[in-house]
mmCIF file of C-alpha atoms and ligand atoms in Angstrom:
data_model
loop_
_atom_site.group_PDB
_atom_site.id
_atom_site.type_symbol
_atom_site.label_atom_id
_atom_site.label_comp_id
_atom_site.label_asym_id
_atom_site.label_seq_id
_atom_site.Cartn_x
_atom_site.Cartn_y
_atom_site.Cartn_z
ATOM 1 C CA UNK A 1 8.478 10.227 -37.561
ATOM 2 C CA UNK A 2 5.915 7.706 -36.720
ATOM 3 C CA UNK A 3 4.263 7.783 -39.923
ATOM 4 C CA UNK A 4 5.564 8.579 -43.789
ATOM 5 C CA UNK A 5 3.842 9.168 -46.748
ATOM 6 C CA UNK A 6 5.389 8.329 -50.204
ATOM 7 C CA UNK A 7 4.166 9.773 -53.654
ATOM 8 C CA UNK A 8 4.411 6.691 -55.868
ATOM 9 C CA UNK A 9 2.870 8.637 -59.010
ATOM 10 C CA UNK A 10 6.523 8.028 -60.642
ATOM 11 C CA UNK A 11 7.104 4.496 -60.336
ATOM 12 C CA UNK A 12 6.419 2.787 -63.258
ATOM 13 C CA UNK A 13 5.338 -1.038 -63.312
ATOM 14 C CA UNK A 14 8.604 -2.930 -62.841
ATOM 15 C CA UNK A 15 10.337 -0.041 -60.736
ATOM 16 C CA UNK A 16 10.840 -0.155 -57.078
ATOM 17 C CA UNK A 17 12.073 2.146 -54.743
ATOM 18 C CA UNK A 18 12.948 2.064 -50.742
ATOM 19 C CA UNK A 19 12.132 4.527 -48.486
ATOM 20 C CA UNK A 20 13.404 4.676 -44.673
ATOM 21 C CA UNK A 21 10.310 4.350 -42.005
ATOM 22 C CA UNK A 22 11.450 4.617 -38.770
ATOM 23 C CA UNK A 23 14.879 3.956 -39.614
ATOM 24 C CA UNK A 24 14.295 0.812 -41.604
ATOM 25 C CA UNK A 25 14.474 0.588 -45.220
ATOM 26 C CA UNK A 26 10.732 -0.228 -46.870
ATOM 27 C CA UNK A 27 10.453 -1.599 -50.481
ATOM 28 C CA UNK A 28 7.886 -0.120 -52.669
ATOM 29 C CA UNK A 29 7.544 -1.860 -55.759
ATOM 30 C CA UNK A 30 5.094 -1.294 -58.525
ATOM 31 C CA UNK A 31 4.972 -5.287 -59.788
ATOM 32 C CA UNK A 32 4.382 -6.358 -62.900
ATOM 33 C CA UNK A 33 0.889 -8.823 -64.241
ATOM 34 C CA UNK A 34 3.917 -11.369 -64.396
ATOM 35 C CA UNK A 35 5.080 -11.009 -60.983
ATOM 36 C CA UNK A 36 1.891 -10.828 -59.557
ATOM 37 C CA UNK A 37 0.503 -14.253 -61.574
ATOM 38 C CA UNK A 38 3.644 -16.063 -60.060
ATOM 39 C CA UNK A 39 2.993 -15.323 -56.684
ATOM 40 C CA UNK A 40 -0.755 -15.968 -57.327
ATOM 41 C CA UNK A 41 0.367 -19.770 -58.770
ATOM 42 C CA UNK A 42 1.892 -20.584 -55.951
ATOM 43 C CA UNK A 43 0.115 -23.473 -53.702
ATOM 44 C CA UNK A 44 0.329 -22.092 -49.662
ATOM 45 C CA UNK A 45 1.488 -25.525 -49.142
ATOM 46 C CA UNK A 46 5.041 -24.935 -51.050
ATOM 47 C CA UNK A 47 5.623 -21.592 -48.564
ATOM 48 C CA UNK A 48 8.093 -22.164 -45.631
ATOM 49 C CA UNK A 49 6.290 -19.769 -43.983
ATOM 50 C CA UNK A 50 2.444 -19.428 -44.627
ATOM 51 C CA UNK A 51 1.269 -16.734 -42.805
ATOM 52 C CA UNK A 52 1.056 -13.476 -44.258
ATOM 53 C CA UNK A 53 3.177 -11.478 -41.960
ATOM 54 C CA UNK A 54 1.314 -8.431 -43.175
ATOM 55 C CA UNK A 55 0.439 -6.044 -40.272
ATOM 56 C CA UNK A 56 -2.752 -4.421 -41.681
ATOM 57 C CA UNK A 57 -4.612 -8.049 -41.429
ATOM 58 C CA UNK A 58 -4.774 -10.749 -38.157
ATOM 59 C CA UNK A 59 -2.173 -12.452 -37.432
ATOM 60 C CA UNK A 60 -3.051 -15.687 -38.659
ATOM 61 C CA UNK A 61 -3.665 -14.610 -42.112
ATOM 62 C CA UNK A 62 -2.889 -16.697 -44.432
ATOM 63 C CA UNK A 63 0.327 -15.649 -47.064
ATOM 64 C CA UNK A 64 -1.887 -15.182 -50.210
ATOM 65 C CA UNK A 65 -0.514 -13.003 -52.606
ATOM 66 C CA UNK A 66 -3.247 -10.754 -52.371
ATOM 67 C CA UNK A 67 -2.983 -10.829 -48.263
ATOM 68 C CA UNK A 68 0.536 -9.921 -49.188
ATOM 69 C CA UNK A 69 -0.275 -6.646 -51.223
ATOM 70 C CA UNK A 70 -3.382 -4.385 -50.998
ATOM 71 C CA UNK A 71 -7.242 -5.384 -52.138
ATOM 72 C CA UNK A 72 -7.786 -3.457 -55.165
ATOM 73 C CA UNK A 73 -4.310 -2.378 -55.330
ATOM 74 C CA UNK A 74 -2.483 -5.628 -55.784
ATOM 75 C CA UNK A 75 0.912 -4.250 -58.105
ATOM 76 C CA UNK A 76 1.727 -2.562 -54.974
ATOM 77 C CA UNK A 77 4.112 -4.767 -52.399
ATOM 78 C CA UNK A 78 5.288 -2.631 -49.742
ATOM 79 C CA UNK A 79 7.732 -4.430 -47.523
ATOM 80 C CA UNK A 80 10.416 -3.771 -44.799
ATOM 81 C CA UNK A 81 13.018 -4.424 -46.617
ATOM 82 C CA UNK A 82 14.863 -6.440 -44.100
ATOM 83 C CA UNK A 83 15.879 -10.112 -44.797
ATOM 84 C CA UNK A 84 13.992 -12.176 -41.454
ATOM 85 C CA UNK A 85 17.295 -14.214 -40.549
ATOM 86 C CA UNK A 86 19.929 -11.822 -39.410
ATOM 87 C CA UNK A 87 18.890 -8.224 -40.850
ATOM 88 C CA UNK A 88 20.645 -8.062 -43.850
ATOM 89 C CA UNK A 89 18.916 -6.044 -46.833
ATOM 90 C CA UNK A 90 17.902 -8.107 -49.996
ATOM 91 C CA UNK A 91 18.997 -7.559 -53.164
ATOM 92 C CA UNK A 92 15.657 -6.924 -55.275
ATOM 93 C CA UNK A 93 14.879 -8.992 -58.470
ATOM 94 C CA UNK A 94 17.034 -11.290 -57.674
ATOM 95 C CA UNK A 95 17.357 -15.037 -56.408
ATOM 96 C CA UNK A 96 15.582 -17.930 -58.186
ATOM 97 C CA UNK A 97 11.973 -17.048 -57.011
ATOM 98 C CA UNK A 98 12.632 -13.771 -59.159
ATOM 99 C CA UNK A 99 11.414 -11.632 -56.064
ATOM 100 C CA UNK A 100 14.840 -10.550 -53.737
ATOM 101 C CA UNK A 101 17.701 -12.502 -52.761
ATOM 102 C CA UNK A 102 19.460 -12.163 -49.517
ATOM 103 C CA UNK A 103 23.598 -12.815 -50.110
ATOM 104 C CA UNK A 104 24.137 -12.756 -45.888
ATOM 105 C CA UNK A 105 23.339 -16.575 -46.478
ATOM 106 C CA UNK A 106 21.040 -17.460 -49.516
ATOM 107 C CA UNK A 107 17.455 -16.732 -48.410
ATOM 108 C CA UNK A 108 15.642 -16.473 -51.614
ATOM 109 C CA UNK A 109 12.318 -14.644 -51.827
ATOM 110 C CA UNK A 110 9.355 -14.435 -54.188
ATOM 111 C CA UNK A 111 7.493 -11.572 -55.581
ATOM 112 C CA UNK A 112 5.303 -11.296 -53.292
ATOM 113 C CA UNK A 113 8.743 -10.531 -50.794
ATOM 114 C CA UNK A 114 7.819 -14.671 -49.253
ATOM 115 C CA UNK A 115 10.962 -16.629 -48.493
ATOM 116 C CA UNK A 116 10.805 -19.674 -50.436
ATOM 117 C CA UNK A 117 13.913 -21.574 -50.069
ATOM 118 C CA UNK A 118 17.393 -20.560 -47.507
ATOM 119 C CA UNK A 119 17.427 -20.100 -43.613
ATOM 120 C CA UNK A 120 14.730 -16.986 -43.583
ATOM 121 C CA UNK A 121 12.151 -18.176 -41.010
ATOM 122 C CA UNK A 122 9.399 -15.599 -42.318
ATOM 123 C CA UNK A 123 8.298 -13.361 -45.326
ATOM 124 C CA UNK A 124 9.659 -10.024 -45.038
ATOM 125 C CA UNK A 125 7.089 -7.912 -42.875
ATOM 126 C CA UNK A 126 4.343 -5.889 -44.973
ATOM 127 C CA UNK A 127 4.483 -2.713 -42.214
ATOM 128 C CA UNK A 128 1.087 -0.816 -41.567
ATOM 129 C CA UNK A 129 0.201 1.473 -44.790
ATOM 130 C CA UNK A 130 -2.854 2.684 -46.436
ATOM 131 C CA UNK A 131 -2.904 4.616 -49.928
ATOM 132 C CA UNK A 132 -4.221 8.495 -48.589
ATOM 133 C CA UNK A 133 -4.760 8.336 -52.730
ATOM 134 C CA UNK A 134 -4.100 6.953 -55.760
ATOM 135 C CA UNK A 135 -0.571 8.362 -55.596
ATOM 136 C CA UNK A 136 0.216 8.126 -52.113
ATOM 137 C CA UNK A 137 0.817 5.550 -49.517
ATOM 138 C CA UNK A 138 1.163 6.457 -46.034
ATOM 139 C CA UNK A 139 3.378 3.757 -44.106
ATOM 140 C CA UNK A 140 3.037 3.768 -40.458
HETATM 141 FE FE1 LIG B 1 19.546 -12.863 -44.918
HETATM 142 FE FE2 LIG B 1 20.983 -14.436 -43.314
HETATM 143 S S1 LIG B 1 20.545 -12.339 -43.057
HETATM 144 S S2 LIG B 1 20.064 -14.944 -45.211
#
């Protein structure tokens, strides 16, 4: 299927699920005021990679946390959930950035799914999605 949509009614704040869009897994995760203040406190000039890699904005955006997530709906990071060195899938809150941690080879990512430190050249890819409603994303 080219597209998906996802009822995320049941995730609670803290939960994540994945989801398989066009046969790739795809993190959903509902993030916590914690999560999403850690990303935020991050300067862009500590990122390894500081574009945004999301593909609902240009492709020079810059890898804000909020260009990361959604305006208006920034709990919600929606990710493929693929690490961006050799395809392995990160282990989620996990790694010392407290986002997802890749064990292929120690890519560590933060909570807004950016690699911060280990041989990941980019932030894990935020696919195209819109929310149809308040309880449903559409990816694709
Ligand atoms: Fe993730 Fe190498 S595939 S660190």
């Amino acid at each position: 299927l080219a597209s998906i949509e996802v009822d995320v009614s049941a995730i609670d704040v803290g939960q994540s699920i994945t989801v398989t869009w066009r046969g790739k897994p795809v993190f959903i995760r509902h993030r916590t005021d914690k999560e999403i203040e850690e990303a935020n406190n991050v300067p862009l000039s500590d990122l390894p990679d500081p574009i945004a890699r999301n593909a609902n904005l240009d492709a020079n955006a810059e890898a804000t946390d909020l260009n990361r997530s959604a305006e208006g709906k920034e709990p919600w990071l929606v990710m493929v959930g693929i690490c961006t060195h050799l395809g392995c899938v990160p282990l989620g809150q996990k790694g010392d950035f407290g986002g997802w941690f890749c064990p292929c080879h120690g890519s560590h990512y933060d909570t807004a799914g950016r690699i911060r430190r280990g041989p990941a050249p980019e932030n894990m890819l935020v696919p195209p999605f819109a929310f149809v409603d308040d309880e449903t994303i559409r990816i694709g």
